[in-house]
Short mmCIF file of C-alpha atoms and ligand atoms in Angstrom, two decimals:
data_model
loop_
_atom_site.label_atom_id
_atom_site.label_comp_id
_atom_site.label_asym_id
_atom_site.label_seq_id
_atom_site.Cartn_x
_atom_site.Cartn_y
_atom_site.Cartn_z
CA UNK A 92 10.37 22.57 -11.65
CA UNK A 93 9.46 26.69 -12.48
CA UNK A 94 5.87 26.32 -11.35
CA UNK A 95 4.74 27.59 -7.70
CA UNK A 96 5.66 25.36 -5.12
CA UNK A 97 3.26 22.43 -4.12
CA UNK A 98 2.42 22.82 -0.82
CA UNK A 99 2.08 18.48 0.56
CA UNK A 100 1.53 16.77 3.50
CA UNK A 101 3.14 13.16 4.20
CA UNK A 102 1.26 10.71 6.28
CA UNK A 103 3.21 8.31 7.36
CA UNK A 104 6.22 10.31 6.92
CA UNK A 105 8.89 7.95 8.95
CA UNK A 106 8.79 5.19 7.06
CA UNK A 107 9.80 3.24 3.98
CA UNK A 108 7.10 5.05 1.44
CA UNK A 109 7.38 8.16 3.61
CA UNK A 110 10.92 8.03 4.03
CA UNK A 111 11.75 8.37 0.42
CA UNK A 112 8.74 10.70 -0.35
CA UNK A 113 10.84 13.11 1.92
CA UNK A 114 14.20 12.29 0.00
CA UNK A 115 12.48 13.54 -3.27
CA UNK A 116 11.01 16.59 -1.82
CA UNK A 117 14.52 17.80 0.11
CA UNK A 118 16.21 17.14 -3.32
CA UNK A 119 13.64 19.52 -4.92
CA UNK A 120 13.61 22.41 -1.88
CA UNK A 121 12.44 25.27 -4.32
CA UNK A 122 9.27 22.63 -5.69
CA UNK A 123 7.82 21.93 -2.66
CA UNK A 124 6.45 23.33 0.70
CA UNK A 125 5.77 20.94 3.73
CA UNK A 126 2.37 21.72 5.58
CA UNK A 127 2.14 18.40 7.91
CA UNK A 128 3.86 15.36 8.36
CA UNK A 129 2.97 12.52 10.72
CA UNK A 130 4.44 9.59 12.26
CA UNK A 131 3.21 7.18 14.67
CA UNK A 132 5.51 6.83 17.76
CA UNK A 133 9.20 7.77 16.16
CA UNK A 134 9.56 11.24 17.83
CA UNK A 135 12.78 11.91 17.11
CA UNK A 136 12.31 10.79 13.09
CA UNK A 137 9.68 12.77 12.84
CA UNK A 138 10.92 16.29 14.63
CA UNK A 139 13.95 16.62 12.27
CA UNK A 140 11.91 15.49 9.13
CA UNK A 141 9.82 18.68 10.53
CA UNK A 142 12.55 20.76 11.56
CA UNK A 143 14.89 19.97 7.94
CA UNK A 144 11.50 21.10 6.25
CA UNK A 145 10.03 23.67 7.93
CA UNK A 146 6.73 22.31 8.22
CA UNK A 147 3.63 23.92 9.67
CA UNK A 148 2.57 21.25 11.76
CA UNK A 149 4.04 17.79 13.37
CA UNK A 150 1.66 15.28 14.33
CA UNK A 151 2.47 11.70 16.60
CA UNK A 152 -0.21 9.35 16.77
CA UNK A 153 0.95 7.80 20.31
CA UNK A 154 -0.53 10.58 22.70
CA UNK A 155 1.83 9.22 25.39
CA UNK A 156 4.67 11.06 23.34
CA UNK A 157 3.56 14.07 22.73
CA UNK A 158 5.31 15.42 25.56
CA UNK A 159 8.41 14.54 24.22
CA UNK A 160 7.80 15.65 20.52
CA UNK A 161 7.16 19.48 21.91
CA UNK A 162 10.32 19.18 23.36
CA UNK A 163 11.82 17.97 20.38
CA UNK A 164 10.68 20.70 18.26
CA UNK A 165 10.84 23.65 21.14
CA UNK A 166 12.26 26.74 19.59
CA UNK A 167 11.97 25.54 15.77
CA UNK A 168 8.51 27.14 14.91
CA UNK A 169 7.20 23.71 14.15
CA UNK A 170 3.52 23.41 15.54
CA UNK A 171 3.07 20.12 17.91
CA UNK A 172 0.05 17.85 17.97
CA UNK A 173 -0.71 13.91 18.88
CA UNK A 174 -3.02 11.95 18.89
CA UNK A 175 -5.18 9.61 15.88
CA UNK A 176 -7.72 12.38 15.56
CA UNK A 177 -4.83 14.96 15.22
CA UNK A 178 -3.82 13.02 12.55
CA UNK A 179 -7.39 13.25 10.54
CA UNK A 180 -7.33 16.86 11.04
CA UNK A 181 -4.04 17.17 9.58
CA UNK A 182 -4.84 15.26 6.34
CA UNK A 183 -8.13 17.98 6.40
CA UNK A 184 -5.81 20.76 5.96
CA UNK A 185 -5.67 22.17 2.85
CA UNK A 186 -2.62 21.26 0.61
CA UNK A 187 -2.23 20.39 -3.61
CA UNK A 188 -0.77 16.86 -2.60
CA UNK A 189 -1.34 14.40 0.27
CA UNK A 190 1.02 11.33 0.25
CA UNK A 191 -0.95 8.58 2.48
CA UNK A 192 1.78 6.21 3.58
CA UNK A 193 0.31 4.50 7.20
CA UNK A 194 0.33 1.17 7.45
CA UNK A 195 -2.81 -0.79 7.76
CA UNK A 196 -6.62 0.49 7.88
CA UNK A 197 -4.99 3.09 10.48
CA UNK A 198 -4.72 4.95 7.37
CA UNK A 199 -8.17 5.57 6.68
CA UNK A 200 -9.62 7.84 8.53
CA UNK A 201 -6.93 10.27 7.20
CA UNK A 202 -7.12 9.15 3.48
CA UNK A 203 -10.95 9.69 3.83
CA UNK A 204 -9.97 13.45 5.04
CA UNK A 205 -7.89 14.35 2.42
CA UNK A 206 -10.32 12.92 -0.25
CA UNK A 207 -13.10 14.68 1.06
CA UNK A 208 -11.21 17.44 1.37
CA UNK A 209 -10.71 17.10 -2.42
CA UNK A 210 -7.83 17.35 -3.05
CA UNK A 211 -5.08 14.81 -4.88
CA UNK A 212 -3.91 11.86 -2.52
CA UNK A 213 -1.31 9.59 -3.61
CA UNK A 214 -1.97 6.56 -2.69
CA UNK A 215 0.34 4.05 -1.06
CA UNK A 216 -2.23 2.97 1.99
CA UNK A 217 -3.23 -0.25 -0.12
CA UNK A 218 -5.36 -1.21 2.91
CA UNK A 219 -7.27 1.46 3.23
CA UNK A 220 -8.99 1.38 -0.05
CA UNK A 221 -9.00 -2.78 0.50
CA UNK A 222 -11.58 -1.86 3.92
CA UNK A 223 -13.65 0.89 2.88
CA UNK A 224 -13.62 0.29 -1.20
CA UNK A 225 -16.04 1.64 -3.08
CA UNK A 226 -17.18 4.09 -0.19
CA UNK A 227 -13.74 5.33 -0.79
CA UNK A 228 -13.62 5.64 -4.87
CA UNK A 229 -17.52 7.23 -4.38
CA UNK A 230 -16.22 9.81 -1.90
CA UNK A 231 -13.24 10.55 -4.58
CA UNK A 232 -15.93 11.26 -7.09
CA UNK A 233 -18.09 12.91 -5.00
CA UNK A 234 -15.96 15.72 -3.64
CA UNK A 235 -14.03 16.15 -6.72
CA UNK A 236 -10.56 14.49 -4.90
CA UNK A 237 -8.06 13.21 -7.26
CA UNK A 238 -6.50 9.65 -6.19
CA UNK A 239 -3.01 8.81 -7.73
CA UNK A 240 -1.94 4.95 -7.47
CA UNK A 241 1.92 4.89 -5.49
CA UNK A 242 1.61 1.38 -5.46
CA UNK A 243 4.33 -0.23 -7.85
CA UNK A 244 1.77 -2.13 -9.74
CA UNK A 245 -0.75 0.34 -9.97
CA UNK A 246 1.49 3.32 -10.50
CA UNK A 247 2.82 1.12 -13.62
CA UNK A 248 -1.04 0.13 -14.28
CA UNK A 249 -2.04 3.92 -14.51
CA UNK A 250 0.88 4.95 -17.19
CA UNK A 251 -0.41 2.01 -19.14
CA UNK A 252 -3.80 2.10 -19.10
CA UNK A 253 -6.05 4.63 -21.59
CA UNK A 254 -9.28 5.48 -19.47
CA UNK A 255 -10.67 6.34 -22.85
CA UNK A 256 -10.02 3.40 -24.40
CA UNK A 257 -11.34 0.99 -21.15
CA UNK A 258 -13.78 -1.09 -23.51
CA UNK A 259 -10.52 -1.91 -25.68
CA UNK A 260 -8.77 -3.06 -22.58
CA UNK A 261 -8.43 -7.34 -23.21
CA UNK A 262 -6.65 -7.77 -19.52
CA UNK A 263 -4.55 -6.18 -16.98
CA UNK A 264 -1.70 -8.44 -16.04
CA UNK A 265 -0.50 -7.34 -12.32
CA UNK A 266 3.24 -8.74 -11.28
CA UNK A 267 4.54 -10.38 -8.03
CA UNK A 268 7.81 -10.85 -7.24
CA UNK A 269 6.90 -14.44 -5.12
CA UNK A 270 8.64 -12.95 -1.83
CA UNK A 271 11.56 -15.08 -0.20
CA UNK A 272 9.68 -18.06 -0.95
CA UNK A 273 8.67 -17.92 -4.00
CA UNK A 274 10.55 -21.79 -4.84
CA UNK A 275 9.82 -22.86 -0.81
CA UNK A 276 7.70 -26.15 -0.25
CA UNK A 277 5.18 -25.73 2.02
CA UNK A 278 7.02 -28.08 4.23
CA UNK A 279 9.78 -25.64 4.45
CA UNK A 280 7.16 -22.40 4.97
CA UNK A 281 5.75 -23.71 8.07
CA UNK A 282 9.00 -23.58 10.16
CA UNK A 283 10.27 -20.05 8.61
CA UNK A 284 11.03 -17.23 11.29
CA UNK A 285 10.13 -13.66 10.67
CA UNK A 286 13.57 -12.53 10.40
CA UNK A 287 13.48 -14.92 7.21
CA UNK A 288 10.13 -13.72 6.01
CA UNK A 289 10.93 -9.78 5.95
CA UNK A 290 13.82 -10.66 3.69
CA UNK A 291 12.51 -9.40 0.57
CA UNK A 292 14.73 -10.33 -2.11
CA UNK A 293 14.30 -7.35 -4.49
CA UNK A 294 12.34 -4.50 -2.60
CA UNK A 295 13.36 -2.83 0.61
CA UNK A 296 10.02 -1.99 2.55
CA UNK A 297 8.58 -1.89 5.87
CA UNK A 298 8.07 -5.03 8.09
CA UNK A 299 3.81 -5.52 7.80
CA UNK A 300 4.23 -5.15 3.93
CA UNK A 301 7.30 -7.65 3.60
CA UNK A 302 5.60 -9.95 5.47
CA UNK A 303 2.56 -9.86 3.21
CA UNK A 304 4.58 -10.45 0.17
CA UNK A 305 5.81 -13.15 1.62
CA UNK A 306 2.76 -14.81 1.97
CA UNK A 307 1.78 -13.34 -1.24
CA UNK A 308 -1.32 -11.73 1.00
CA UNK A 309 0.35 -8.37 -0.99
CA UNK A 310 -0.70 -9.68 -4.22
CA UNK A 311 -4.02 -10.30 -2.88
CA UNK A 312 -4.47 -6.73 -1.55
CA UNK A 313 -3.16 -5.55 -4.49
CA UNK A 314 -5.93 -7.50 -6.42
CA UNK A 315 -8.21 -5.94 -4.67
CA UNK A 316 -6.76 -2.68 -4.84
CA UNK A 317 -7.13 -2.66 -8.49
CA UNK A 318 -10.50 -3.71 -8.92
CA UNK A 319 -11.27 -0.76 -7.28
CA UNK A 320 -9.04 1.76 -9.01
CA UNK A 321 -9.73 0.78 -12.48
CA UNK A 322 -12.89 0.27 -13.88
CA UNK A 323 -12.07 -3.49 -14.87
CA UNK A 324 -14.06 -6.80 -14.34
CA UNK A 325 -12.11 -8.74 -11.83
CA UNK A 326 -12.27 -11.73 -14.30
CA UNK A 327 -9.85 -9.51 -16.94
CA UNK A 328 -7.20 -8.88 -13.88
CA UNK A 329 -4.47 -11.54 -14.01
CA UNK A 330 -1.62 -12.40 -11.61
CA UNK A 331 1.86 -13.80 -13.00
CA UNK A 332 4.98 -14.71 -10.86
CA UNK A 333 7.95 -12.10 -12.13
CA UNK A 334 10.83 -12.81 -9.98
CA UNK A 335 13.31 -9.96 -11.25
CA UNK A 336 10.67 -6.59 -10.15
CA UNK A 337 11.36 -5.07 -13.55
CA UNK A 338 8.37 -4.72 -15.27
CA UNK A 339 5.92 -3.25 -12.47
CA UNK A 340 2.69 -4.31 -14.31
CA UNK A 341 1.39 -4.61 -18.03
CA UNK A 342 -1.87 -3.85 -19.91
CA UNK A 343 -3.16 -5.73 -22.81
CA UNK A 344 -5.67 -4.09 -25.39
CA UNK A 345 -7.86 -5.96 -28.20
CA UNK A 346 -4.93 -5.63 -30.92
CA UNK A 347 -3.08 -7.70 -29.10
CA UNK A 348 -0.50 -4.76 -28.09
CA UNK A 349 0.94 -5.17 -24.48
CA UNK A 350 1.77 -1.74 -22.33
CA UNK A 351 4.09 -2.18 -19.45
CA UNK A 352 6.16 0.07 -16.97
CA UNK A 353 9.57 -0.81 -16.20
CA UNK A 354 11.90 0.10 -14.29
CA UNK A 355 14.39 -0.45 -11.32
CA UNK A 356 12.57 -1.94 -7.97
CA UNK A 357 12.86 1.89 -6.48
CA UNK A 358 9.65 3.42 -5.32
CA UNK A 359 10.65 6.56 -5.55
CA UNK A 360 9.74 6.04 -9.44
CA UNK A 361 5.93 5.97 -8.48
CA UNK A 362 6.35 8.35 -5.91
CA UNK A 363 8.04 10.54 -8.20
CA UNK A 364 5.33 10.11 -10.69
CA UNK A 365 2.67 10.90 -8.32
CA UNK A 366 4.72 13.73 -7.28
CA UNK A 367 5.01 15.29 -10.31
CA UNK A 368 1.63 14.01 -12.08
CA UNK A 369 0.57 15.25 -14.52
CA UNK A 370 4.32 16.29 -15.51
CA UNK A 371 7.40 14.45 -14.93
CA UNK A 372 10.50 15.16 -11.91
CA UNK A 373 13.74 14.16 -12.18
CA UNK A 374 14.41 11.00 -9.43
CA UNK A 375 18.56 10.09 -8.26
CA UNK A 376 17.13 6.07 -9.60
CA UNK A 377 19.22 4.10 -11.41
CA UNK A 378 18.69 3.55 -15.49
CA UNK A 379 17.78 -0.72 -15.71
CA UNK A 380 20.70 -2.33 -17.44
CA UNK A 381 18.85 -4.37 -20.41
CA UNK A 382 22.06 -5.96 -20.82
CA UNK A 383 23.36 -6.85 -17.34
CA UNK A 384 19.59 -8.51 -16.29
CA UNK A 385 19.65 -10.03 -19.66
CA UNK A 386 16.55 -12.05 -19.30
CA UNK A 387 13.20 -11.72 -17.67
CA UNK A 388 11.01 -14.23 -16.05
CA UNK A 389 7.37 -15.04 -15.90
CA UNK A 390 5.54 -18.39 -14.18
CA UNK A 391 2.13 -18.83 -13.25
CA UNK A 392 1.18 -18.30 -9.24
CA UNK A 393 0.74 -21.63 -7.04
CA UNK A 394 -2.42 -21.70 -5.81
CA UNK A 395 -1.77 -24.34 -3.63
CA UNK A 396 1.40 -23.25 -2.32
CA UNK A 397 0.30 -19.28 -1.72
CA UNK A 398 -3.37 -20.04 -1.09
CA UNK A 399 -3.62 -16.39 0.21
CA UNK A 400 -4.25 -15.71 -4.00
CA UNK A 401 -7.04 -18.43 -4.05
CA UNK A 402 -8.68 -16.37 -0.46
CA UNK A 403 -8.28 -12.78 -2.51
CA UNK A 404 -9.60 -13.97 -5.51
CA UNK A 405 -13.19 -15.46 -3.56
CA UNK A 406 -12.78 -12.09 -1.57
CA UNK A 407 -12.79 -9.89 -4.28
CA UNK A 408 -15.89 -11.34 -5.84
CA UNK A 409 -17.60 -11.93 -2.77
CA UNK A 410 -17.11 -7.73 -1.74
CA UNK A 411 -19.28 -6.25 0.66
CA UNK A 412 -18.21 -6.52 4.29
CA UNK A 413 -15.13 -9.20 2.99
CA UNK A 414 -12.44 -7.21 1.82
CA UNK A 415 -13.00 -5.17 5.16
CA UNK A 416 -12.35 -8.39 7.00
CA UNK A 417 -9.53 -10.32 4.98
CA UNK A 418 -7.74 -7.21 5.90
CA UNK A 419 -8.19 -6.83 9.49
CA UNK A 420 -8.06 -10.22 9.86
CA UNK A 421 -4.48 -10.48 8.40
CA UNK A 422 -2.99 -7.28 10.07
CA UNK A 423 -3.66 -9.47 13.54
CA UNK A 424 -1.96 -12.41 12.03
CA UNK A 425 0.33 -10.53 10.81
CA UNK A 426 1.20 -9.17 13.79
CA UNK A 427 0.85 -12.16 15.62
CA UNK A 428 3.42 -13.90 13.25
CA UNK A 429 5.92 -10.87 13.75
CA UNK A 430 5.65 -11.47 17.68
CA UNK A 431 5.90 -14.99 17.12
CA UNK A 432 2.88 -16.38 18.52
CA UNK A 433 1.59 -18.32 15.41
CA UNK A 434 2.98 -19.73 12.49
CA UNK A 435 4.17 -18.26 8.51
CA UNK A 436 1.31 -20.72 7.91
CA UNK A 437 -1.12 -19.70 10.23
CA UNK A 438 -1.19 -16.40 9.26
CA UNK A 439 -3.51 -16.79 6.15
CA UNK A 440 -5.26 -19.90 8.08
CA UNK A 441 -6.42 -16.99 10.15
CA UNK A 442 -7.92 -15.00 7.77
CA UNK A 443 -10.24 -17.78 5.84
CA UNK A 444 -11.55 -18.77 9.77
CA UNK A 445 -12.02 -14.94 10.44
CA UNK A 446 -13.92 -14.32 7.03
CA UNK A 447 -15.85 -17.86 7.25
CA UNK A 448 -17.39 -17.01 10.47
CA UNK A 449 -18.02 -13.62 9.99
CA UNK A 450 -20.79 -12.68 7.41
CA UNK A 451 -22.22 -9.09 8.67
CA UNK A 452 -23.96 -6.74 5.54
CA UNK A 453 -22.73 -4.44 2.80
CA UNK A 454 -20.88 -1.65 4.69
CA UNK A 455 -23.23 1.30 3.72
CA UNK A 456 -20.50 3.77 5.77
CA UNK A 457 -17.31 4.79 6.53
CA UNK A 458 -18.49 3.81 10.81
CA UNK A 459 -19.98 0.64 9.16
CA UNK A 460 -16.13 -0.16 7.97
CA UNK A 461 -14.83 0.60 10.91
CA UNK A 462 -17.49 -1.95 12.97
CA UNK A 463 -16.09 -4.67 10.74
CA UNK A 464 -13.00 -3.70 10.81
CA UNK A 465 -12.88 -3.85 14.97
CA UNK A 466 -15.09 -7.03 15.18
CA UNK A 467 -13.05 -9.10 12.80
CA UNK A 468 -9.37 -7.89 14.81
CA UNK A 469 -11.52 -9.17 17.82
CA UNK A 470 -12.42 -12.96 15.93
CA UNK A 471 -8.63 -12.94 14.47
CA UNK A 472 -7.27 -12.31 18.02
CA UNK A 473 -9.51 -14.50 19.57
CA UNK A 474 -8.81 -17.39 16.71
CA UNK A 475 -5.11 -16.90 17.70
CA UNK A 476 -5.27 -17.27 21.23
CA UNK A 477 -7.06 -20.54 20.77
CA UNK A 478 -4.58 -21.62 19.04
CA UNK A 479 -2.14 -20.81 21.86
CA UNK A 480 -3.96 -22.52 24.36
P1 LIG B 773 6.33 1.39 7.32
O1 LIG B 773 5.98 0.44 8.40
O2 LIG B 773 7.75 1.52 6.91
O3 LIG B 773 5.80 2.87 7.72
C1 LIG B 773 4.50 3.07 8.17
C2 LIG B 773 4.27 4.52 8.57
O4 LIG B 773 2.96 4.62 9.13
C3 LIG B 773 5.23 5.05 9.63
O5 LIG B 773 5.50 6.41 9.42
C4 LIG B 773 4.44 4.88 10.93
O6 LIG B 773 4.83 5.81 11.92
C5 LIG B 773 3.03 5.13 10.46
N1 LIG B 773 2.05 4.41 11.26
C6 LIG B 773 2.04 3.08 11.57
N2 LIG B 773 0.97 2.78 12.31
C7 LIG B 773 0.29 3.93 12.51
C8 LIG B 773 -0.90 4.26 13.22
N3 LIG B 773 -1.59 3.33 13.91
N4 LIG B 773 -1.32 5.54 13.19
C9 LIG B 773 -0.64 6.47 12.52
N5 LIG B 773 0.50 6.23 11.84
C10 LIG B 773 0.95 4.97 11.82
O7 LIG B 773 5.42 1.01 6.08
P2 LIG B 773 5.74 1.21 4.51
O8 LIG B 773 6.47 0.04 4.01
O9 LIG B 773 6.26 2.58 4.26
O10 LIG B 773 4.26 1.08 3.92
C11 LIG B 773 3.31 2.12 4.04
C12 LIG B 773 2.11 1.79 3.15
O11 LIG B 773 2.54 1.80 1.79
C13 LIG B 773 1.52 0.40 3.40
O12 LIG B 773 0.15 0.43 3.21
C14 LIG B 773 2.17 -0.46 2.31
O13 LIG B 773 1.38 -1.56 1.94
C15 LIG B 773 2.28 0.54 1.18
N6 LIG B 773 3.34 0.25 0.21
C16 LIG B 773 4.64 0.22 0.63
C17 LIG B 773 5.64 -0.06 -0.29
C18 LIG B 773 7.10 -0.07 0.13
O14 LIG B 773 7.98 -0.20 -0.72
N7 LIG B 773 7.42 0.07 1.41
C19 LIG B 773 5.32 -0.32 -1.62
C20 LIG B 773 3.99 -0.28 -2.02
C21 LIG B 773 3.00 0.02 -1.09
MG1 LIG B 774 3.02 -3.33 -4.86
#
């Protein structure tokens, strides 16, 4: 790249989204400048991200380290901070390119910073636009911000799709891999551990969003997630089982004509578009081998079998406060699940009880979110310890 180099700031910076952000960024030195990264409770990850790239400012998000990051970075010029509100205020600094890679509606405070800032904000925080939703694509549009889609799907969505042409848009046809058990009876799903769950069998990623492709919860969020970022009817957004990750996602127009982005299950394709946007950087990803995969598969989702597509779909229409809560509501299980305290099965059992007991109104703010978000963790947790006694 000859331009000026883009000053960024990684949220989320130690792990899987983050971690390869970074890897394109070191391989491009002279293209980009780090202002803050954040992690977190991984001091040591983050200090020598910080250190390797000379960054203005290190921020953990577990105060009770802090200590131990400013001893970590004594001596290297890197400024130390902790704390979640540290966090916000280093999304608010002012940078051309904010990657937003924190798992979970943790992420939102400091995706709503950087958008308001206005700035661009590549997206990977799926749950963060799932909570707040449109609050999040009317503070975008409001203040002038720029959001770029990291997701796979979306990523592949955005190369495909003509914003001019929206009306001549038939359907957008998002992909899912099916997770580990994509051929599993349901039988077999309730006795699966979560060492078997975070098995993905084509992506490498970090444990909260394995687990949710597993349960095809991913898909669901991802649903979501799209409804949001392109102006499309959630009638005209389809789902199809492709178990080899190739093609990322596919648009169809009136003609007939089909637009999809391949590629090589590597995110640091859509990170690298993002990066780049609206020009093009060279990633170390391999070339796909046409020959060598030799054929590609497509079946139809089971409902029955993955019910968490059946939840997202009645979620997505439904909007308001439910999105909000289908997400909280399935971090806890989540998280529950990865402690072992419930079931695979439980974990999407969860979130219908959560979102048929909760009905509160339209979020009109970003605190509104949050209220939701906090009271339907409580109901999930609550649901869960039931169960365990
Ligand atoms: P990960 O668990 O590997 O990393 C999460 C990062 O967020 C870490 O740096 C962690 O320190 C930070 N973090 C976690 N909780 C935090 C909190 N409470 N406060 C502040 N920081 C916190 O997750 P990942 O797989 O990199 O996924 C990140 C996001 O990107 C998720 O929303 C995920 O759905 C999305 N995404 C990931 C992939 C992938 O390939 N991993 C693909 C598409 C989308
Ligand atoms: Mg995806």
């Amino acid at each position: 790249m000859t331009d000026a180099p883009k000053s960024v700031t990684i949220l989320g910076v130690t792990g899987s989204v983050g971690t390869s952000t970074l890897d394109l960024i070191e391989r491009n030195p002279e293209g980009f400048r780090v202002e803050a990264l954040t992690a977190n409770s991984d001091v040591e990850g983050l200090a020598k991200a910080a250190i390797r790239t000379r960054a203005q400012l290190a921020v953990i998000g577990d105060e009770s380290r802090f200590a131990a990051l400013q001893q970590a970075l004594s001596g290297s010029g890197v400024e130390a901070a902790a704390g979640a509100g540290a966090i916000a205020e280093a999304a608010a600094r002012s940078v051309d390119w904010t990657m937003a890679a924190i798992v979970g509606c943790a992420g939102l405070s400091p995706v709503m910073e950087a958008v308001r800032r206005g700035g661009t904000v590549a997206l990977a925080n799926k749950e963060a636009l799932v909570s707040a939703g449109s609050l999040m694509i009317e503070a975008v549009a409001a203040h002038d911000a720029t959001l770029l889609p990291v997701d796979s799907e979306h990523n592949a969505i955005f190369q495909c799709l003509d914003m001019a042409a929206l009306d001549k848009v038939r359907r957008i046809i998002l992909t899912a891999s099916g997770g580990p058990f994509r051929t599993a009876s349901r039988e077999a799903m309730a006795s699966v551990t979560p060492e078997q769950a975070v098995k993905h069998p084509n992506w490498s990623m970090g444990a909260k969003i394995s687990i949710d492709s597993a349960t095809m919860m991913n898909k669901g969020l991802e649903l979501i997630e799209a409804h949001h970022l392109f102006p499309i009817s959630e009638q005209r957004i389809e789902i199809i089982v492709h178990p080899q990750s190739v093609v990322h996602s596919m648009v169809e127009y009136v003609d007939g004509s089909v637009l999809a982005q391949l590629g090589t299950p590597d995110m640091r394709t859509p990170i690298a578009h993002s990066l780049a946007w609206p020009q093009r950087m060279d990633t170390p990803c391999e070339s796909l081998d046409f020959a060598k995969i030799s054929r590609l598969d497509f079946e139809q989702p089971d409902l029955d079998r993955f019910p968490a597509l059946r939840v997202a779909r009645e979620v997505v229409i439904a909007d308001g406060a439910k999105p909000a809560i289908f997400n909280a509501a399935n971090e806890i299980a989540v998280a529950a699940f990865l402690e072992r305290r419930i079931g695979f099965l439980d974990i999407v059992t969860v979130v219908e009880a959560v979102l048929h007991g909760y009905d509160p109104s339209v979020p009109a703010s970003l605190d509104d979110v949050f209220a939701i978000d906090r009271e339907a963790r409580l109901r999930a947790q609550e649901w869960i310890k039931a169960k365990a006694a």
